[in-house]
């Protein structure tokens, strides 16, 4: 479920059509003080290593960065670049055994029919919801004020990590609620579960409500943590990369769940398991909420249950299920 930044907010005042107008948010004030103390304590240079890059961006691309369209452009372009790459891999995999061996379901290739069906809804969501919202921001919202100082590397990384932790909790509850309440599932979330074996374009095979909800939290969380705009953009791009990877259908050696120790990261195998057994693995990033909530499930356990005589529980879908056809 891709947290696309559909909605954008001013960085100096937390306003969404006047909903939070007048609430001042200083730039990363608490993290700046903590980071300065940490920097001095470690004997590290006070100037951020990100400052030269930030100075270059301000000098040569300030108009583009200040535009209300910038977050939309960078999020949409990141998503389209990633799904284009993964779709190319999907088309090459059947005739490339080495690549196909990394697929979670090597005997079930992605077909052109699958691609066109998911691409149609992606284009529809972008044209009907994202594009009008972007035009509205461009027409009615003033340019974003940008700070002269870049965030320190520590505050940049901690800011993204903090947003991940907050978003992980928010989306776990949102996701769990939309599976446990039949009306919510039937009305808003069942569409996403039409595919039992997800591939990259399934990331945004979602209802408008799901797209807007994910975008809302992706936008609000950096504001709640008072992050620098560079940190907020980094978090936005990171969430798009993770959500696309979770749906890609590949288990590469460099996947994040293989790099993060102790099984703390979900990754494509766990989200693939979620599509096959929708009552499990609700968290978008980490695994701790699923552990605590008793909803953690691995792909190997599901595969074992499917080959045993025990029935594998599956939630009602209210939609036609698309099971990728086995290869020849």
Short mmCIF file of C-alpha atoms in Angstrom, two decimals, residues 30-31 38 55 77 82 96 108-109 118 125 209 213 251 267 269 280 297 309:
data_model
loop_
_atom_site.label_atom_id
_atom_site.label_comp_id
_atom_site.label_asym_id
_atom_site.label_seq_id
_atom_site.Cartn_x
_atom_site.Cartn_y
_atom_site.Cartn_z
CA UNK A 30 14.09 19.66 19.52
CA UNK A 31 16.07 17.36 17.27
CA UNK A 38 25.43 14.69 20.33
CA UNK A 55 23.32 24.98 -0.81
CA UNK A 77 8.16 10.08 -10.70
CA UNK A 82 10.30 1.83 -9.75
CA UNK A 96 15.76 -15.51 -17.73
CA UNK A 108 3.31 -17.80 -12.03
CA UNK A 109 4.48 -15.10 -14.46
CA UNK A 118 -3.40 -2.53 -12.66
CA UNK A 125 -6.12 7.46 -9.56
CA UNK A 209 -9.63 6.37 0.26
CA UNK A 213 -5.10 7.88 3.82
CA UNK A 251 13.23 -11.94 -2.78
CA UNK A 267 9.72 -7.23 3.28
CA UNK A 269 7.86 -12.44 1.64
CA UNK A 280 -1.75 -11.58 8.93
CA UNK A 297 3.05 -15.02 9.72
CA UNK A 309 -4.75 -31.35 5.36
#
